[in-house]
PDB file of C-alpha atoms in Angstrom:
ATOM      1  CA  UNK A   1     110.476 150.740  93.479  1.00  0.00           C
ATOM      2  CA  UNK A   2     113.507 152.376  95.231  1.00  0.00           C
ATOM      3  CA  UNK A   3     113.663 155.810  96.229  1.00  0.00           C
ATOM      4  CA  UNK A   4     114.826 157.997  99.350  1.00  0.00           C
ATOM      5  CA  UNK A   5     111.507 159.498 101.473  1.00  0.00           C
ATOM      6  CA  UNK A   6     112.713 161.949 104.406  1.00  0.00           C
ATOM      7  CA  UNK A   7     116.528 160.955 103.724  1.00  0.00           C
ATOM      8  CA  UNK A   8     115.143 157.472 104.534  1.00  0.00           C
ATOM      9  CA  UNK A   9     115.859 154.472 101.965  1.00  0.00           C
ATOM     10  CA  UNK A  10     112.410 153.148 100.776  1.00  0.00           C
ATOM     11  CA  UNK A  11     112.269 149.443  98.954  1.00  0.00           C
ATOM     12  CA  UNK A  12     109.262 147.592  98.460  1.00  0.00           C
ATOM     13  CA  UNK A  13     109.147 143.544  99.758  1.00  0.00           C
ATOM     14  CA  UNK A  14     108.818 143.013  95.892  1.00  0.00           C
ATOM     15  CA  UNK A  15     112.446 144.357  95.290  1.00  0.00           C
ATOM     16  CA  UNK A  16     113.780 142.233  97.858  1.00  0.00           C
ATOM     17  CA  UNK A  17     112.480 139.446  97.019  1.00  0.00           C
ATOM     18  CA  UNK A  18     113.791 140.034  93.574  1.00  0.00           C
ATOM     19  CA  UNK A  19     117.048 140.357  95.065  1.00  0.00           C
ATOM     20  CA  UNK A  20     117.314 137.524  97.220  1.00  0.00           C
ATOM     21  CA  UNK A  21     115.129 134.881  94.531  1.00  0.00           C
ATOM     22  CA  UNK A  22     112.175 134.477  96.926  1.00  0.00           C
ATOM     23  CA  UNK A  23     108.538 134.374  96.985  1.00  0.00           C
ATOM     24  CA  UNK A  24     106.576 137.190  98.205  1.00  0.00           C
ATOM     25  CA  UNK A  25     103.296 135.998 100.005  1.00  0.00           C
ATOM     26  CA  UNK A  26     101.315 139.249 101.151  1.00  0.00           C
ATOM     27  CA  UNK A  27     101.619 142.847 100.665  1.00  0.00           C
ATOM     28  CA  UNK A  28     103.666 144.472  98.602  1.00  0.00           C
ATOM     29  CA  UNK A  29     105.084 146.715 101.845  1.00  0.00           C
ATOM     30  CA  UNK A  30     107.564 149.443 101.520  1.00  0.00           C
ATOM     31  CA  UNK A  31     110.393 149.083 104.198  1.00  0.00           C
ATOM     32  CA  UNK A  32     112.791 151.405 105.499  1.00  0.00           C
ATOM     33  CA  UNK A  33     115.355 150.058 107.654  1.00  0.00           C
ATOM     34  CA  UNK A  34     115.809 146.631 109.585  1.00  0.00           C
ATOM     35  CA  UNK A  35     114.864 144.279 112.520  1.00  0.00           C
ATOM     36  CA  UNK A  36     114.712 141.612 114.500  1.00  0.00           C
ATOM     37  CA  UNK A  37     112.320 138.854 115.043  1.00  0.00           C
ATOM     38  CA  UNK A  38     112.749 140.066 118.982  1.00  0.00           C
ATOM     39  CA  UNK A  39     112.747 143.887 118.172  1.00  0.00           C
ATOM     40  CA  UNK A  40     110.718 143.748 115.224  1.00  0.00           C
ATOM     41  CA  UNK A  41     109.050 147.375 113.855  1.00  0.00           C
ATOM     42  CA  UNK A  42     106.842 148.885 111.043  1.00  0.00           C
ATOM     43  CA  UNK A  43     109.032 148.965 107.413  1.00  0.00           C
ATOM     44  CA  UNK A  44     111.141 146.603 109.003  1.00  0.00           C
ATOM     45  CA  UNK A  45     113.150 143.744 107.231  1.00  0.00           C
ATOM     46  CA  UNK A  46     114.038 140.565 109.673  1.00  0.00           C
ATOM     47  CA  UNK A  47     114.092 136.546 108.968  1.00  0.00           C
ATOM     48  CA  UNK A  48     113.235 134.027 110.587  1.00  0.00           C
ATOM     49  CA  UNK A  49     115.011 130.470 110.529  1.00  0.00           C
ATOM     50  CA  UNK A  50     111.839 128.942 111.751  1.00  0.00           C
ATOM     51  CA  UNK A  51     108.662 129.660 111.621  1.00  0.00           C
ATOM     52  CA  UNK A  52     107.515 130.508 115.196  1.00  0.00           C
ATOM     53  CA  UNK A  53     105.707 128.072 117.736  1.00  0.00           C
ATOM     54  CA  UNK A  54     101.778 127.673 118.646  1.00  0.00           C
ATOM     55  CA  UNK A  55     100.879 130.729 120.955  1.00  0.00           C
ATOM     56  CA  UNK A  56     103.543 133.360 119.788  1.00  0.00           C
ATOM     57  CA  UNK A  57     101.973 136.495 119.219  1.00  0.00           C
ATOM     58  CA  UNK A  58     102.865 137.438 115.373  1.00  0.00           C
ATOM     59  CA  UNK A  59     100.266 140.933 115.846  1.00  0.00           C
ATOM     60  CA  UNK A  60     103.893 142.502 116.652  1.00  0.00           C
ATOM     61  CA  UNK A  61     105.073 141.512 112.760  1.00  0.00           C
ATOM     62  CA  UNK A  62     102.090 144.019 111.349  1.00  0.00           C
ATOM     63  CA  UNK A  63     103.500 146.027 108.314  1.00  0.00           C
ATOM     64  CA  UNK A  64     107.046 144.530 108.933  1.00  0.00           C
ATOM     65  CA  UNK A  65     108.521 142.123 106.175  1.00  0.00           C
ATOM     66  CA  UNK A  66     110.166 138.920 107.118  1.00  0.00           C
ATOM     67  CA  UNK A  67     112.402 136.424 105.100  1.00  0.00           C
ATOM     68  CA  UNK A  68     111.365 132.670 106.074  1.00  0.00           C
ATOM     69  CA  UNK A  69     112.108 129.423 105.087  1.00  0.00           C
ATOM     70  CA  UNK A  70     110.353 128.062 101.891  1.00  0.00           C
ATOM     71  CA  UNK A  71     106.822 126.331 102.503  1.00  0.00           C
ATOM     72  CA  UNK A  72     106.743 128.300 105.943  1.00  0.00           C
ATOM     73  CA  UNK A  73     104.612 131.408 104.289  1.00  0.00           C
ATOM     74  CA  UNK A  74     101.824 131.142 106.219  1.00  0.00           C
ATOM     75  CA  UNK A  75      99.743 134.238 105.740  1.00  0.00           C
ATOM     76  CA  UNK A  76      96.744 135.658 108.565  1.00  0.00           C
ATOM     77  CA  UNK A  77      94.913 138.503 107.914  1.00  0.00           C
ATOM     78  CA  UNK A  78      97.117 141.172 110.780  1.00  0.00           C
ATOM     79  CA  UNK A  79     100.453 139.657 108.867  1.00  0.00           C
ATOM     80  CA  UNK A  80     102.504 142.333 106.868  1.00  0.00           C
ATOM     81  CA  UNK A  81     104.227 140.365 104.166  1.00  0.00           C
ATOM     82  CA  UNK A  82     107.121 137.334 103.850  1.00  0.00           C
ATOM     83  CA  UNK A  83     109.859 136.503 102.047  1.00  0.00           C
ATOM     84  CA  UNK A  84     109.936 132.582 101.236  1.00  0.00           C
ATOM     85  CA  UNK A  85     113.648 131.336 100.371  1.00  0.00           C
ATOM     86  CA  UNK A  86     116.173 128.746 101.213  1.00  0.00           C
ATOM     87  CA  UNK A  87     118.610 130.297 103.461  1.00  0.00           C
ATOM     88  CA  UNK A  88     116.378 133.213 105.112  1.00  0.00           C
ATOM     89  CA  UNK A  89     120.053 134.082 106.865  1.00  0.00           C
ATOM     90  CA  UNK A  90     121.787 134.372 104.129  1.00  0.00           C
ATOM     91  CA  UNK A  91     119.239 135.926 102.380  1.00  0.00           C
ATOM     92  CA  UNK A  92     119.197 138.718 104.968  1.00  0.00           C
ATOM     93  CA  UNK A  93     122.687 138.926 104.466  1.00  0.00           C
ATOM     94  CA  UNK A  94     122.258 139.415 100.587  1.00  0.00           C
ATOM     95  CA  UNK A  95     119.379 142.242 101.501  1.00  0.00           C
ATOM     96  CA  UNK A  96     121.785 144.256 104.038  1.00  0.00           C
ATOM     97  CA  UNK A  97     124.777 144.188 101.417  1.00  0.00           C
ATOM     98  CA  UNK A  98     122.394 145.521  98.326  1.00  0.00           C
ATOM     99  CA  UNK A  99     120.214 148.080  99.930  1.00  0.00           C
ATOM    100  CA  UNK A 100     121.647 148.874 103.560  1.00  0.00           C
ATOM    101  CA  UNK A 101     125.176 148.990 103.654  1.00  0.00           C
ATOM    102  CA  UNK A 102     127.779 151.288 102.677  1.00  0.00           C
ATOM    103  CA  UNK A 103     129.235 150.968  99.377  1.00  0.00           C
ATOM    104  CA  UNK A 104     133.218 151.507  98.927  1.00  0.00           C
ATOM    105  CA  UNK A 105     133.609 154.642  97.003  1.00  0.00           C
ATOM    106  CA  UNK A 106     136.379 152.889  94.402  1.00  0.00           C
ATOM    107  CA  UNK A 107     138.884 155.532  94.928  1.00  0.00           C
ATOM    108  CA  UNK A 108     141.863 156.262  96.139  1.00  0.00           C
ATOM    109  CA  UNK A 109     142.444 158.350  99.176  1.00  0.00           C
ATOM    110  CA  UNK A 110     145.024 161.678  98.863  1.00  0.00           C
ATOM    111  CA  UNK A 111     146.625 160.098 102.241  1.00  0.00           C
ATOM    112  CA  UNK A 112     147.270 157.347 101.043  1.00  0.00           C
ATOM    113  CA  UNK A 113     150.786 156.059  99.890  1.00  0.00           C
ATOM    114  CA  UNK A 114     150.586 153.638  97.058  1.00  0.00           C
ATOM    115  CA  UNK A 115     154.255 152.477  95.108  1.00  0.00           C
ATOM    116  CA  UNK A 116     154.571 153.674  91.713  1.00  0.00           C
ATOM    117  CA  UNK A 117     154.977 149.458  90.937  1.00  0.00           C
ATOM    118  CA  UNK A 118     151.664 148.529  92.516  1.00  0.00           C
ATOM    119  CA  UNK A 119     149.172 147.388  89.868  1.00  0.00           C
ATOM    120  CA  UNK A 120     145.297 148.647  90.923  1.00  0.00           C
ATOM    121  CA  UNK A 121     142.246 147.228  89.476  1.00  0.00           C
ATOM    122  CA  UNK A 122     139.303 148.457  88.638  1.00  0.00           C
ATOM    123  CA  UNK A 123     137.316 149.568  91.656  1.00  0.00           C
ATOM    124  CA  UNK A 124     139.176 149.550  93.967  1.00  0.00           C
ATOM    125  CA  UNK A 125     139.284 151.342  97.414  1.00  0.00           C
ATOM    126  CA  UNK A 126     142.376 152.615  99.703  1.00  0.00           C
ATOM    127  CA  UNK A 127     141.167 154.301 102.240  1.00  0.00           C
ATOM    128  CA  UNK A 128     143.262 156.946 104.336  1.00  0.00           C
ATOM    129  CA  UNK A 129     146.873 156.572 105.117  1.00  0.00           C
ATOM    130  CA  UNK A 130     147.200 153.358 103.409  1.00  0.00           C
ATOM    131  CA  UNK A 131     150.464 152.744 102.919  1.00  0.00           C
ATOM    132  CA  UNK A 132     151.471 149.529  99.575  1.00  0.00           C
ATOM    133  CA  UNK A 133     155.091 148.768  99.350  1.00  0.00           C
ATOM    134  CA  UNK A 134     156.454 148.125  95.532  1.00  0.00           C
ATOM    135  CA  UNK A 135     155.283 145.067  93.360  1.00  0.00           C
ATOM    136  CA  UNK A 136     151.991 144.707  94.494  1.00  0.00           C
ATOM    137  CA  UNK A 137     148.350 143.773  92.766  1.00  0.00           C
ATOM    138  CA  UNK A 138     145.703 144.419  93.824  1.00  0.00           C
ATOM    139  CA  UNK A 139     142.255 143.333  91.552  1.00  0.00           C
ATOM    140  CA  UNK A 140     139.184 145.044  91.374  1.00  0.00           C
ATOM    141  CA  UNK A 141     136.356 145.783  93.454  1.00  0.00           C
ATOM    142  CA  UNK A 142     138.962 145.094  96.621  1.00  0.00           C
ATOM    143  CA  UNK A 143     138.830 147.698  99.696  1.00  0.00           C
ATOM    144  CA  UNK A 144     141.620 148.450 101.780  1.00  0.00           C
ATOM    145  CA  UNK A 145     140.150 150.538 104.975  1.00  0.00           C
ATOM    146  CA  UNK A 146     142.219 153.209 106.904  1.00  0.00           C
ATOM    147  CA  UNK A 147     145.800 152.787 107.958  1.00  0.00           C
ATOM    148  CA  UNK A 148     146.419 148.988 105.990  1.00  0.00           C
ATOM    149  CA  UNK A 149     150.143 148.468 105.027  1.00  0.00           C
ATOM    150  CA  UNK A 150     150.303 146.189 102.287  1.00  0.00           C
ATOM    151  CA  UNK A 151     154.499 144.944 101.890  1.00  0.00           C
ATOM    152  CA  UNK A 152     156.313 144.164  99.220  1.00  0.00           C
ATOM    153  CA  UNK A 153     154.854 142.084  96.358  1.00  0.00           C
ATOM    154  CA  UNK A 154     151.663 141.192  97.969  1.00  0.00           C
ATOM    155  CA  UNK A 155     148.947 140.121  95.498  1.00  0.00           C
ATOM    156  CA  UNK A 156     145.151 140.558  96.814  1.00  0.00           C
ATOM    157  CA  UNK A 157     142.062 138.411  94.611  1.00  0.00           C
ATOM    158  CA  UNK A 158     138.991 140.375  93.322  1.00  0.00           C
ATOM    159  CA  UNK A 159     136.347 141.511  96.061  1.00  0.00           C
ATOM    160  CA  UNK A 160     138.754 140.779  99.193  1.00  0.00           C
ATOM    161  CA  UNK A 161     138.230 143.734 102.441  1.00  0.00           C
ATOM    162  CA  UNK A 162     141.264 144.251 104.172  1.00  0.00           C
ATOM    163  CA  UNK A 163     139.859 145.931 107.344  1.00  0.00           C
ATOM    164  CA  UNK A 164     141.633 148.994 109.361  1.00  0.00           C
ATOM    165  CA  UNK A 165     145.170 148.606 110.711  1.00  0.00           C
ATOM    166  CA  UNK A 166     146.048 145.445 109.572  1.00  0.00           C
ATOM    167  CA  UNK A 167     149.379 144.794 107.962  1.00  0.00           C
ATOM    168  CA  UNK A 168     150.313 142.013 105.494  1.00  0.00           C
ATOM    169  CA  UNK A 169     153.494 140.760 104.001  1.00  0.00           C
ATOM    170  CA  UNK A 170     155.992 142.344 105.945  1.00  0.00           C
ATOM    171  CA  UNK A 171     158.616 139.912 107.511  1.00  0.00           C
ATOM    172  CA  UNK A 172     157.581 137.157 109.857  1.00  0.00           C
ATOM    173  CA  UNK A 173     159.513 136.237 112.817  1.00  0.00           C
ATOM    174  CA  UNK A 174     162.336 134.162 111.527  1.00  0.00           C
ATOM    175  CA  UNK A 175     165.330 134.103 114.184  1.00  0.00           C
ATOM    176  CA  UNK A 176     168.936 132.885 114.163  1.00  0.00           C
ATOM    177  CA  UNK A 177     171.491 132.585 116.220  1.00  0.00           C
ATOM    178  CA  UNK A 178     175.037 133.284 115.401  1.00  0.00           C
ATOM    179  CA  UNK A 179     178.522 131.289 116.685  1.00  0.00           C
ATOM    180  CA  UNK A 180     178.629 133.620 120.072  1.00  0.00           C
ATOM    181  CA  UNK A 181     174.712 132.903 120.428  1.00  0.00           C
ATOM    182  CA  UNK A 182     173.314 136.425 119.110  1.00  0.00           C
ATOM    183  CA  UNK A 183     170.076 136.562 117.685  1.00  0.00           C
ATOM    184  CA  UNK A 184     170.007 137.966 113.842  1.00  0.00           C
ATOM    185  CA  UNK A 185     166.892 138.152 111.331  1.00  0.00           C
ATOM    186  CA  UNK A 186     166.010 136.011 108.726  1.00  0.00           C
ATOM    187  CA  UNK A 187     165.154 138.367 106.115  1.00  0.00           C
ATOM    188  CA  UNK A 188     161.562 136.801 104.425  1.00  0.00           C
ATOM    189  CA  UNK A 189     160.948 137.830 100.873  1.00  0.00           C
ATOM    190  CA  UNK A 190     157.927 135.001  99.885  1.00  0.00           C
ATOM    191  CA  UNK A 191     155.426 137.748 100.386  1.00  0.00           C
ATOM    192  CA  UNK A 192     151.586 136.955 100.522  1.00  0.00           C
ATOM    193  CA  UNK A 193     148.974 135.835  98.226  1.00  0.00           C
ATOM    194  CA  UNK A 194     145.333 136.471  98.651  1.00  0.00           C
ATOM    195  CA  UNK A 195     142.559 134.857  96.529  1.00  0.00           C
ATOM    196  CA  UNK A 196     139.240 136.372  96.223  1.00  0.00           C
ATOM    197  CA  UNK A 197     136.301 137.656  98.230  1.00  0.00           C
ATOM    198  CA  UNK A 198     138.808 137.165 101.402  1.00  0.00           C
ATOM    199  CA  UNK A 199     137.939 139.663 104.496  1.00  0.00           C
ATOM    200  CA  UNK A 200     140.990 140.462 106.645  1.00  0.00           C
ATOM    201  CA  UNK A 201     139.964 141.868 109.370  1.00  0.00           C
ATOM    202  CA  UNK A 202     141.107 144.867 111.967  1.00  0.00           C
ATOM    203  CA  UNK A 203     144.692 144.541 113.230  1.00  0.00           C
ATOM    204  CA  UNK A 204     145.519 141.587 111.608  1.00  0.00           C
ATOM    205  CA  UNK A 205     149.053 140.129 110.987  1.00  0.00           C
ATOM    206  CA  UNK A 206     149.586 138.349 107.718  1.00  0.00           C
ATOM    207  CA  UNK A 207     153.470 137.640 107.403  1.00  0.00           C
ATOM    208  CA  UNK A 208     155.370 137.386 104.683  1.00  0.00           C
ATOM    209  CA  UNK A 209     156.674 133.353 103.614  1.00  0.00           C
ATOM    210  CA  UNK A 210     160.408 132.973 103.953  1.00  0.00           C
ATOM    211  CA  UNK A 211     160.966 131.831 100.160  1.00  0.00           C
ATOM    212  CA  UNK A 212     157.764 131.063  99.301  1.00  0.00           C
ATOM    213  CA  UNK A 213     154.385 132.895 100.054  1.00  0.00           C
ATOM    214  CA  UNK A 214     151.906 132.629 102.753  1.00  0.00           C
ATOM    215  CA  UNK A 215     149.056 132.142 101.130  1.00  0.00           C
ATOM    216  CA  UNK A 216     145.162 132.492 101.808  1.00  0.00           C
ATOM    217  CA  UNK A 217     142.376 131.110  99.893  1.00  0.00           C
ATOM    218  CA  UNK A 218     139.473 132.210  98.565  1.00  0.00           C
ATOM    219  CA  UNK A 219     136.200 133.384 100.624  1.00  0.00           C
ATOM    220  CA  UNK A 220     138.257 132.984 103.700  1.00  0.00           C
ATOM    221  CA  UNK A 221     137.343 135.354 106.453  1.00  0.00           C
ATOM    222  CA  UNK A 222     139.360 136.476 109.447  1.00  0.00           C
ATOM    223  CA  UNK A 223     138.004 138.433 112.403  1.00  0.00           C
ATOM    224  CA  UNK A 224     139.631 141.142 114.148  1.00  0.00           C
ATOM    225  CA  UNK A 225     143.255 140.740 116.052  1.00  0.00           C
ATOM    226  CA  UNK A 226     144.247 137.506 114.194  1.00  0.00           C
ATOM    227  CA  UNK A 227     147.875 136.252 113.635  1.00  0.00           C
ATOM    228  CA  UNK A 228     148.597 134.319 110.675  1.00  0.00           C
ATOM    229  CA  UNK A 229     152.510 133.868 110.630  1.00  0.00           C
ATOM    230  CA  UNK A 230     155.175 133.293 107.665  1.00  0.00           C
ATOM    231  CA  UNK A 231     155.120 130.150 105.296  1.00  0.00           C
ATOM    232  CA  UNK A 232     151.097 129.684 105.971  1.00  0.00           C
ATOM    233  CA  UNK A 233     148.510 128.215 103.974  1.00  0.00           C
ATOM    234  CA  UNK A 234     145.144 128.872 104.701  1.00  0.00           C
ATOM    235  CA  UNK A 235     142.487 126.504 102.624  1.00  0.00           C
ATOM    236  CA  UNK A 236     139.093 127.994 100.952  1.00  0.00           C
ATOM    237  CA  UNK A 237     136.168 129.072 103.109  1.00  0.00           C
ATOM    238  CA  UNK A 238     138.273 128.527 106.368  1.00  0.00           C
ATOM    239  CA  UNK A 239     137.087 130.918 109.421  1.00  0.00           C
ATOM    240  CA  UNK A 240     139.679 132.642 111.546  1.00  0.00           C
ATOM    241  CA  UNK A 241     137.564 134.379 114.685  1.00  0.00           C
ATOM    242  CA  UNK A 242     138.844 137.055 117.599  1.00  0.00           C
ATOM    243  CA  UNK A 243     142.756 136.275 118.794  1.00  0.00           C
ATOM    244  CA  UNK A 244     143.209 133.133 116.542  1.00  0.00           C
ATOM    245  CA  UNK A 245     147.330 132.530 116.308  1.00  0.00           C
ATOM    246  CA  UNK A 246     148.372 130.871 113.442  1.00  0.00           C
ATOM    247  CA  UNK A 247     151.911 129.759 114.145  1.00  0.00           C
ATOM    248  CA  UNK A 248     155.062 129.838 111.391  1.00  0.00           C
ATOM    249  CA  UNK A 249     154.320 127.134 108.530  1.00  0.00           C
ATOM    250  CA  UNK A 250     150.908 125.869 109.738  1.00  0.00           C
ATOM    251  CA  UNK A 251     148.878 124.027 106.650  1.00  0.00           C
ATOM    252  CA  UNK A 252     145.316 124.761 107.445  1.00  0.00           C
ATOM    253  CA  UNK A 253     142.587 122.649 105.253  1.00  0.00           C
ATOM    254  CA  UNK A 254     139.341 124.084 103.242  1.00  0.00           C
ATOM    255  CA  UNK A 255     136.219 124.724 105.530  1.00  0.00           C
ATOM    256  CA  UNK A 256     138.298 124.990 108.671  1.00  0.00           C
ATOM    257  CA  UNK A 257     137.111 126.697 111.657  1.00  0.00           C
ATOM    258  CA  UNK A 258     139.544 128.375 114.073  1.00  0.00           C
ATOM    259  CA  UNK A 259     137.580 129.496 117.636  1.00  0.00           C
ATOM    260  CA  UNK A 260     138.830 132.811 120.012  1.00  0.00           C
ATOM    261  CA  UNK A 261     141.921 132.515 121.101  1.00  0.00           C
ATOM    262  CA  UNK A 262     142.918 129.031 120.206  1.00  0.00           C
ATOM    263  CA  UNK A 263     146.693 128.633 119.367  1.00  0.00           C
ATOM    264  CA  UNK A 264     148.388 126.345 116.680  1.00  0.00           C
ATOM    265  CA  UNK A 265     151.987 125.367 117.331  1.00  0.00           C
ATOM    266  CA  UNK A 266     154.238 125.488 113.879  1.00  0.00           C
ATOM    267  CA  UNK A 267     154.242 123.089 111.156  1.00  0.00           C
ATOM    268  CA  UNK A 268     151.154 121.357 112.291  1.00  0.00           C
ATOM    269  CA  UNK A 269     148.739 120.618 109.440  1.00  0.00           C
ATOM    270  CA  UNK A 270     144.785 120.479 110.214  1.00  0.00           C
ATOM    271  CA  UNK A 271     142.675 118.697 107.893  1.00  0.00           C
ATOM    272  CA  UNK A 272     139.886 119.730 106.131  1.00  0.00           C
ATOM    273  CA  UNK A 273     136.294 120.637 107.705  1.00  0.00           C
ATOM    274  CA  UNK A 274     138.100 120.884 111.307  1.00  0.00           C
ATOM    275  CA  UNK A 275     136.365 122.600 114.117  1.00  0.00           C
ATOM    276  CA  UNK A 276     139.167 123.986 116.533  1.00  0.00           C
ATOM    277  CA  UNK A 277     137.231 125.273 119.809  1.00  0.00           C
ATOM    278  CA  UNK A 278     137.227 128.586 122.032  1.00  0.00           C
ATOM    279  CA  UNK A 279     141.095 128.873 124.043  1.00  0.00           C
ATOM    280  CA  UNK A 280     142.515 125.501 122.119  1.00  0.00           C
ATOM    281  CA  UNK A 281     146.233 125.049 122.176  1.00  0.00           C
ATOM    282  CA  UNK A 282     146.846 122.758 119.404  1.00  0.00           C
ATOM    283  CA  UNK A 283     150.040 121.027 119.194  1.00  0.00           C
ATOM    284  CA  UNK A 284     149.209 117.941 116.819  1.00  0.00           C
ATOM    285  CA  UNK A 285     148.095 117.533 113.528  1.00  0.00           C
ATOM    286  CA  UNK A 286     144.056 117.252 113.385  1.00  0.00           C
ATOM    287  CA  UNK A 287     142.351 114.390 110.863  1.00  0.00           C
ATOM    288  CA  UNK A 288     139.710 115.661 109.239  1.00  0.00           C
ATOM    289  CA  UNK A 289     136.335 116.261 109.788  1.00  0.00           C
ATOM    290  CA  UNK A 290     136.507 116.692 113.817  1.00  0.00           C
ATOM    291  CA  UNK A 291     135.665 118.879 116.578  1.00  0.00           C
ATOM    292  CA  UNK A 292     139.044 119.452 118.966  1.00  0.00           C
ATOM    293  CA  UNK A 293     138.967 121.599 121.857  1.00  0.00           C
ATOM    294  CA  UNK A 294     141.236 121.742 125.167  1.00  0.00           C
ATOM    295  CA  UNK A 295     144.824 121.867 126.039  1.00  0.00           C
ATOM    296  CA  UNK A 296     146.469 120.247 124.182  1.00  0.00           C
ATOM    297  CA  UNK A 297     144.092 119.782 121.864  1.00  0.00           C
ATOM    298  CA  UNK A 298     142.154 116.492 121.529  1.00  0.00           C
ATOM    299  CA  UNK A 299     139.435 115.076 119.182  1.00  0.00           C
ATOM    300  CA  UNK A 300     136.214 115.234 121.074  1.00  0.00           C
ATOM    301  CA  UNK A 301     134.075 114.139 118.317  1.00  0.00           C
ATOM    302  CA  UNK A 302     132.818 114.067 114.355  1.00  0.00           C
ATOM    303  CA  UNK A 303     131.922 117.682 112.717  1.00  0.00           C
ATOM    304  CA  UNK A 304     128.692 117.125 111.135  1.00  0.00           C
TER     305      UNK A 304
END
């Protein structure tokens, strides 16, 4: 049973197990906020991705509840309760996002500055001074945080979060030069197109394709200051983390994970389930499956 005690949230181990499709072995405890297998405390939830070795002291885990891996229950009598399931990670994960995090509110904020042309699904949040250029969709259950500019005729999936101060489809950086060597604009009009449950996150660029769109696929997630420049293609579940730069016209595979500040020179095409490491400069394509790292990049061995 749910139910707020002393403005505290109180769930029992039984509704998170429900939640997560575990196996609750012990007490049916109420908990009240989270922890960790280091920190742990009384009405705590934490997991465990292994059950700990011979001659740790588990008296610390009394009256806490812990996710752990299936067949790793073991129950002694000082033991609060666990949680058996596949992925206790994940499983935390699942727990935080029903019972402990904040929940968009679905509206609209009076700051914000949304085109009369922009089609809004059910939903869906845009937080303050949010500003969505004309022709735009965006489908339900998205969030836009504060201060995201959207440009023209971007399209955003179901269940994406577009994180503060980022700012998708507006032009790329397209240069030409003229007869007497002047530098002019090439206007880009491809615009951007989001699948679902993507997370952009803080103060990324997105930029708009030249003709066609930049595109990013669905459950891809992007960390904070990321740069993912025009005529891009970004495969399903690739991570982007901190200061990843995504050069003009880069085709990046499914599963793909970028590291801090690596940097991927244009046009180059990286394969699927690629591991690019921390500070990589990568100026050739990547085969699949492989772990690169250095500068320039080369392939140091097989991604498992």
């Amino acid at each position: 049973m749910t139910g707020p005690i002393n403005g505290k949230t109180i769930i029992c181990a039984a509704d998170i197990a429900r939640i997560v499709h575990g196996v609750l072995v012990g007490e049916d405890i109420s908990v009240t906020g989270v922890c960790t297998l280091a920190n742990p405390r009384p009405g705590g939830l934490g997991f465990m991705k292994a059950w700990p070795g011979e001659g740790t002291d588990l008296s610390v885990l009394r009256d806490t509840v812990f996710l752990v891996p299936r067949s790793e229950g073991r129950q002694v009598p000082w033991l609060g309760s666990v949680i058996e399931v596949d992925n206790p990670r994940r499983s935390f994960a699942d727990a935080l996002a029903a019972f402990f995090s904040g929940k968009p509110s679905g509206r609209i904020a009076a700051t914000a500055r949304v085109h009369a042309t922009t089609t809004i699904g059910s939903g869906v949040t845009i937080g303050e001074y949010c500003v969505i250029a004309e022709g735009c969709r965006i489908a339900e259950g998205t969030e836009l945080r504060h201060h995201v500019v959207i440009g023209r005729n971007v399209v955003i999936g179901r269940n994406c979060l577009v994180k503060s101060n980022s700012v998708i489809g507006e032009e790329g950086f397209g240069i030409v030069q003229d007869a007497a060597g002047n530098n002019h604009r090439i206007p880009h009009v491809g615009s951007v197109v989001i699948g679902d449950n993507v997370e952009i996150g803080a103060l990324n660029t997105v930029c708009s394709g030249t003709v066609e769109p930049t595109t990013i696929g669905d459950f891809v997630k992007t960390d904070d200051h990321v740069h993912i420049a025009h005529n891009c293609s970004i495969g399903t579940n690739g991570i982007l983390t901190a200061c990843a730069e995504v050069s003009g016209s880069v085709t990046v595979g499914e599963r793909v994970w970028l590291g801090p500040n690596c940097s991927v020179m244009n046009g180059i095409k990286i394969g699927d389930n690629v591991l690019i490491g921390l500070g990589a400069v990568v100026t050739k394509p990547c085969e699949p499956n492989g772990v690169y790292g250095g500068s320039p990049a080369k392939r140091l061995r097989e991604r498992c």
